[in-house]
Short mmCIF file of C-alpha atoms in Angstrom, two decimals:
data_model
loop_
_atom_site.label_atom_id
_atom_site.label_comp_id
_atom_site.label_asym_id
_atom_site.label_seq_id
_atom_site.Cartn_x
_atom_site.Cartn_y
_atom_site.Cartn_z
CA MET A 1 -2.17 22.61 5.72
CA VAL A 2 -3.71 21.99 2.32
CA SER A 3 -7.19 23.44 1.94
CA ALA A 4 -9.99 20.98 1.27
CA ALA A 5 -11.72 23.75 -0.66
CA ALA A 6 -9.04 23.42 -3.33
CA SER A 7 -9.78 19.76 -3.87
CA LEU A 8 -10.06 18.32 -7.36
CA VAL A 9 -12.85 15.91 -8.15
CA ALA A 10 -11.76 12.27 -8.14
CA LEU A 11 -12.14 10.46 -11.45
CA GLY A 12 -14.55 7.83 -10.22
CA PRO A 13 -16.45 6.63 -7.17
CA ALA A 14 -14.55 4.39 -4.80
CA PRO A 15 -16.00 1.28 -3.21
CA ALA A 16 -16.87 1.65 0.45
CA ASP A 17 -13.80 -0.31 1.44
CA ALA A 18 -11.28 1.88 -0.42
CA CYS A 19 -9.49 4.74 1.32
CA SER A 20 -10.81 7.61 -0.80
CA LEU A 21 -9.55 10.01 1.88
CA LEU A 22 -6.05 9.27 0.62
CA SER A 23 -6.89 10.09 -3.00
CA ASP A 24 -8.78 13.22 -1.93
CA GLY A 25 -5.68 14.35 -0.06
CA ALA A 26 -3.48 13.65 -3.07
CA LEU A 27 -5.75 15.70 -5.31
CA ASP A 28 -5.70 18.52 -2.75
CA PHE A 29 -1.92 18.56 -2.99
CA VAL A 30 -2.15 18.83 -6.78
CA ALA A 31 -4.83 21.54 -6.74
CA GLY A 32 -2.87 23.59 -4.21
CA ASN A 33 0.47 22.97 -5.99
CA HIS A 34 1.78 21.66 -2.67
CA GLN A 35 5.20 20.44 -3.75
CA THR A 36 6.93 17.45 -2.19
CA GLY A 37 9.83 15.22 -3.06
CA SER A 38 9.27 12.71 -5.85
CA GLY A 39 7.98 9.15 -5.65
CA ALA A 40 7.46 7.71 -2.19
CA VAL A 41 7.82 11.10 -0.49
CA PHE A 42 4.53 12.18 -2.06
CA LEU A 43 2.61 9.34 -0.40
CA THR A 44 4.31 10.02 2.93
CA GLU A 45 3.49 13.73 2.86
CA VAL A 46 -0.15 13.13 1.90
CA GLN A 47 -0.56 10.73 4.81
CA LYS A 48 0.92 13.26 7.23
CA GLU A 49 -1.45 15.94 6.00
CA VAL A 50 -4.70 13.97 5.97
CA PHE A 51 -4.17 11.45 8.77
CA TRP A 52 -2.22 13.18 11.55
CA VAL A 53 -2.59 16.91 12.15
CA ASN A 54 -1.64 18.85 15.29
CA GLU A 55 -1.86 22.63 15.66
CA ASP A 56 1.50 22.68 17.44
CA GLU A 57 3.91 22.58 14.48
CA GLU A 58 6.82 21.16 16.46
CA LEU A 59 4.67 18.44 17.99
CA ASP A 60 3.03 17.82 14.62
CA ALA A 61 6.40 17.14 12.98
CA MET A 62 7.44 14.83 15.81
CA LEU A 63 4.20 12.84 15.69
CA ASP A 64 4.28 12.64 11.89
CA ALA A 65 7.72 11.06 12.06
CA SER A 66 6.84 8.57 14.80
CA ASN A 67 3.54 7.57 13.18
CA THR A 68 5.18 7.07 9.79
CA ALA A 69 7.90 4.93 11.34
CA PHE A 70 5.33 2.88 13.25
CA TYR A 71 3.37 1.87 10.15
CA TRP A 72 6.06 1.83 7.47
CA GLY A 73 9.32 1.12 9.30
CA SER A 74 10.98 4.43 8.47
CA THR A 75 10.39 8.14 9.05
CA SER A 76 10.88 8.60 5.29
CA PRO A 77 10.00 5.34 3.52
CA SER A 78 11.40 4.67 0.06
CA SER A 79 9.39 3.00 -2.69
CA GLU A 80 11.32 -0.16 -1.86
CA LYS A 81 10.12 0.05 1.76
CA TYR A 82 6.51 0.76 0.74
CA TYR A 83 6.64 -2.15 -1.71
CA ASP A 84 7.74 -4.50 1.06
CA LYS A 85 5.03 -3.28 3.44
CA PHE A 86 2.17 -3.32 0.94
CA SER A 87 3.23 -6.83 -0.13
CA ASP A 88 3.27 -8.13 3.45
CA THR A 89 0.09 -10.15 3.96
CA SER A 90 0.71 -10.36 7.71
CA LEU A 91 0.18 -6.64 8.31
CA ALA A 92 -3.19 -5.59 9.70
CA HIS A 93 -3.25 -2.13 8.13
CA VAL A 94 -2.80 -3.11 4.47
CA THR A 95 -4.45 -5.46 1.99
CA GLN A 96 -3.43 -6.32 -1.56
CA VAL A 97 -5.54 -5.56 -4.63
CA SER A 98 -4.84 -8.52 -6.89
CA ASN A 99 -7.30 -7.82 -9.72
CA VAL A 100 -7.52 -4.66 -11.81
CA ASN A 101 -11.32 -4.74 -11.65
CA ASP A 102 -11.10 -4.03 -7.91
CA ILE A 103 -8.90 -0.93 -8.22
CA ALA A 104 -10.43 2.18 -6.65
CA ALA A 105 -9.59 5.72 -5.61
CA GLY A 106 -7.26 5.67 -2.61
CA ASP A 107 -5.37 2.53 -3.59
CA VAL A 108 -1.59 2.79 -3.84
CA LEU A 109 0.60 1.45 -6.65
CA VAL A 110 4.25 0.90 -5.75
CA ILE A 111 6.94 -0.14 -8.22
CA ASP A 112 9.79 -1.85 -6.43
CA LYS A 113 13.43 -0.84 -6.65
CA THR A 114 15.54 -2.99 -8.97
CA MET A 115 19.22 -3.12 -9.88
CA THR A 116 18.63 -0.50 -12.58
CA TYR A 117 15.57 1.42 -11.31
CA GLY A 118 14.93 3.35 -8.12
CA GLY A 119 11.22 2.54 -7.82
CA HIS A 120 8.19 4.82 -7.76
CA THR A 121 4.97 5.31 -5.78
CA VAL A 122 1.63 6.75 -6.91
CA ILE A 123 -1.80 7.21 -5.37
CA ILE A 124 -4.62 5.92 -7.57
CA THR A 125 -7.50 8.38 -8.02
CA GLY A 126 -10.17 6.28 -9.70
CA PRO A 127 -11.07 2.90 -11.22
CA ALA A 128 -9.13 1.32 -14.07
CA GLU A 129 -10.54 1.69 -17.59
CA LEU A 130 -10.21 -1.08 -20.17
CA ILE A 131 -8.79 0.42 -23.38
CA SER A 132 -8.19 -0.74 -26.93
CA PRO A 133 -4.63 -2.07 -27.17
CA ILE A 134 -1.94 0.30 -28.42
CA ASN A 135 1.80 -0.23 -28.76
CA PRO A 136 3.52 -1.82 -27.06
CA THR A 137 1.08 -4.71 -27.34
CA ARG A 138 1.77 -8.06 -25.67
CA LEU A 139 0.18 -11.36 -26.66
CA GLY A 140 -2.39 -12.63 -24.16
CA THR A 141 -2.83 -9.34 -22.31
CA LEU A 142 -5.47 -6.67 -21.77
CA GLN A 143 -4.60 -2.99 -21.33
CA TRP A 144 -6.05 -0.66 -18.68
CA ALA A 145 -5.67 3.08 -18.10
CA VAL A 146 -5.28 3.90 -14.41
CA PRO A 147 -5.66 7.51 -13.17
CA ILE A 148 -3.01 8.51 -10.66
CA ALA A 149 -1.55 11.40 -8.68
CA ASP A 150 2.16 11.58 -7.93
CA SER A 151 5.26 13.74 -7.86
CA THR A 152 7.73 13.18 -10.66
CA SER A 153 10.15 14.80 -13.08
CA SER A 154 9.10 12.44 -15.89
CA ALA A 155 5.83 13.10 -17.71
CA HIS A 156 3.34 10.25 -17.91
CA GLY A 157 3.35 10.48 -21.67
CA CYS A 158 1.84 12.98 -24.09
CA SER A 159 -1.82 12.14 -24.68
CA ALA A 160 -4.95 14.20 -25.12
CA ALA A 161 -7.18 11.32 -24.01
CA PHE A 162 -5.08 10.43 -20.97
CA PRO A 163 -3.27 13.68 -20.11
CA ASP A 164 -0.60 14.56 -17.59
CA SER A 165 -1.63 17.76 -15.79
CA ARG A 166 1.99 18.98 -15.64
CA TRP A 167 1.95 19.91 -19.34
CA SER A 168 0.94 23.54 -19.86
CA SER A 169 -0.35 22.82 -23.36
CA ILE A 170 -1.64 19.70 -25.12
CA SER A 171 -2.81 20.01 -28.72
CA THR A 172 -3.82 17.49 -31.36
CA SER A 173 -3.65 17.82 -35.13
CA GLY A 174 -4.81 14.77 -37.01
CA SER A 175 -3.07 11.79 -35.44
CA THR A 176 -0.30 13.90 -33.87
CA THR A 177 -0.45 15.12 -30.27
CA THR A 178 1.97 17.82 -29.14
CA CYS A 179 2.71 18.61 -25.50
CA THR A 180 4.73 21.61 -24.30
CA GLY A 181 5.72 23.30 -21.06
CA PHE A 182 6.24 20.39 -18.69
CA THR A 183 6.73 21.32 -15.02
CA SER A 184 8.18 18.75 -12.64
CA GLY A 185 6.48 18.09 -9.33
CA VAL A 186 3.01 17.10 -8.20
CA GLY A 187 0.33 16.38 -10.76
CA THR A 188 -2.13 13.89 -12.15
CA GLY A 189 -1.71 11.50 -15.03
CA PHE A 190 -2.35 7.96 -16.19
CA MET A 191 -0.35 4.76 -16.12
CA ARG A 192 -1.13 1.64 -18.13
CA ILE A 193 -1.50 -1.72 -16.45
CA TYR A 194 -1.43 -4.91 -18.47
CA THR A 195 -3.33 -7.94 -17.17
CA ASP A 196 -4.06 -11.48 -18.19
CA SER A 197 -7.57 -12.31 -19.40
CA SER A 198 -8.88 -12.55 -15.83
CA GLY A 199 -7.62 -9.13 -14.74
CA VAL A 200 -4.49 -10.15 -12.81
CA PRO A 201 -1.68 -7.60 -13.39
CA VAL A 202 1.29 -8.83 -15.43
CA GLY A 203 3.09 -5.60 -16.36
CA HIS A 204 2.90 -1.85 -16.89
CA THR A 205 3.99 1.14 -18.92
CA TRP A 206 4.63 4.62 -17.53
CA SER A 207 1.88 6.17 -19.65
CA VAL A 208 -1.10 5.50 -21.88
CA ALA A 209 0.65 6.57 -25.06
CA VAL A 210 2.18 4.73 -27.98
CA ALA A 211 5.67 3.59 -27.01
CA SER A 212 8.38 1.13 -27.98
CA LYS A 213 8.45 -2.43 -26.67
CA THR A 214 11.27 -1.61 -24.25
CA ASN A 215 8.92 0.75 -22.41
CA TYR A 216 6.84 -2.24 -21.31
CA PHE A 217 7.95 -3.68 -17.98
CA PRO A 218 6.66 -7.15 -17.03
CA ILE A 219 5.93 -7.72 -13.36
CA SER A 220 8.27 -10.74 -13.45
CA SER A 221 10.39 -12.65 -15.95
CA THR A 222 7.73 -15.36 -16.22
CA ALA A 223 4.61 -13.18 -16.40
CA THR A 224 2.32 -13.16 -19.43
CA GLY A 225 3.76 -10.70 -21.94
CA SER A 226 7.35 -10.99 -20.75
CA GLY A 227 10.18 -11.63 -23.19
CA THR A 228 13.64 -10.62 -24.36
CA ASP A 229 12.29 -7.75 -26.47
CA VAL A 230 10.85 -5.73 -23.57
CA GLY A 231 12.17 -3.87 -20.55
CA ALA A 232 13.63 -5.67 -17.56
CA PRO A 233 11.04 -6.83 -15.00
CA ARG A 234 9.81 -4.21 -12.54
CA PRO A 235 7.71 -5.80 -9.80
CA PHE A 236 4.82 -3.71 -8.50
CA VAL A 237 2.09 -4.09 -5.94
CA ILE A 238 -1.31 -2.42 -5.62
CA GLY A 239 -2.31 -2.03 -2.00
CA ARG A 240 -5.10 -0.58 0.10
CA LEU A 241 -5.32 0.57 3.69
CA THR A 242 -7.41 -2.07 5.41
CA PRO A 243 -11.09 -1.11 5.83
CA GLY A 244 -13.16 -1.68 8.95
CA VAL A 245 -15.54 -4.61 9.13
CA ASP A 246 -18.55 -2.55 10.26
CA GLU A 247 -19.62 0.94 11.35
CA ASN A 248 -18.08 0.39 14.78
CA ASP A 249 -14.70 -0.55 13.32
CA PRO A 250 -13.34 2.21 11.04
CA GLY A 251 -10.33 0.09 10.19
CA TYR A 252 -7.18 1.81 9.03
CA CYS A 253 -8.47 4.71 6.96
CA PRO A 254 -7.35 7.12 8.17
CA LEU A 255 -4.37 5.44 9.82
CA PRO A 256 -4.90 6.15 13.53
CA ALA A 257 -2.09 7.49 15.67
CA PRO A 258 -0.56 4.38 17.30
CA ALA A 259 -1.34 5.66 20.79
CA GLU A 260 -5.04 5.60 19.92
#
């Protein structure tokens, strides 16, 4: 079990209706170097650790599997499966975050699988920060830096201002930033979300670092900022475990064991 004493400090306060327990658990995994599989596996393992714990290891594993399957439709959900579930407005245990201004620690960002991309899942660890536009820029959009925790073999850029914790060294000389010693696995970083003028997401890049136009992925082929000069659309959803309505209804954070 990951020690709470090893927890990192979240990057911003979460509204009362966000599941900060999920982001705290993710940061515990990072602080304790608790390695998992990449992408969706990270979210699954964090849930198992912070939501459902039993001292009997054999029983714990069995309950983890059944609880995961109950809520997400699989004992080991893929990013594609999480995308479908977090997009489903009929489910009681999830809600959608449709405006970047409402993003908070404990929200989940899931990029769907496409014909050319396997998808990815991250746990958001703080509010989005409006930044000055950097390349790739897209007409009619705003850019936001979003702090995340995940497990990946691909660094979320090389930036001193918005670093990926998996680099062992980040140095800046003038306008040049150099990163060395990347280690795959769990860590923290930043992704960049593009929105329209009202804050509705229209696309993303993997990092908050200068990149080519093809590193921008619109949320759909018709979204603001889309075009033939950018990457193919990669739909994503930002979701939240549904909060309770009052102190007598804790909602779905943490996700209760179904039998409860």
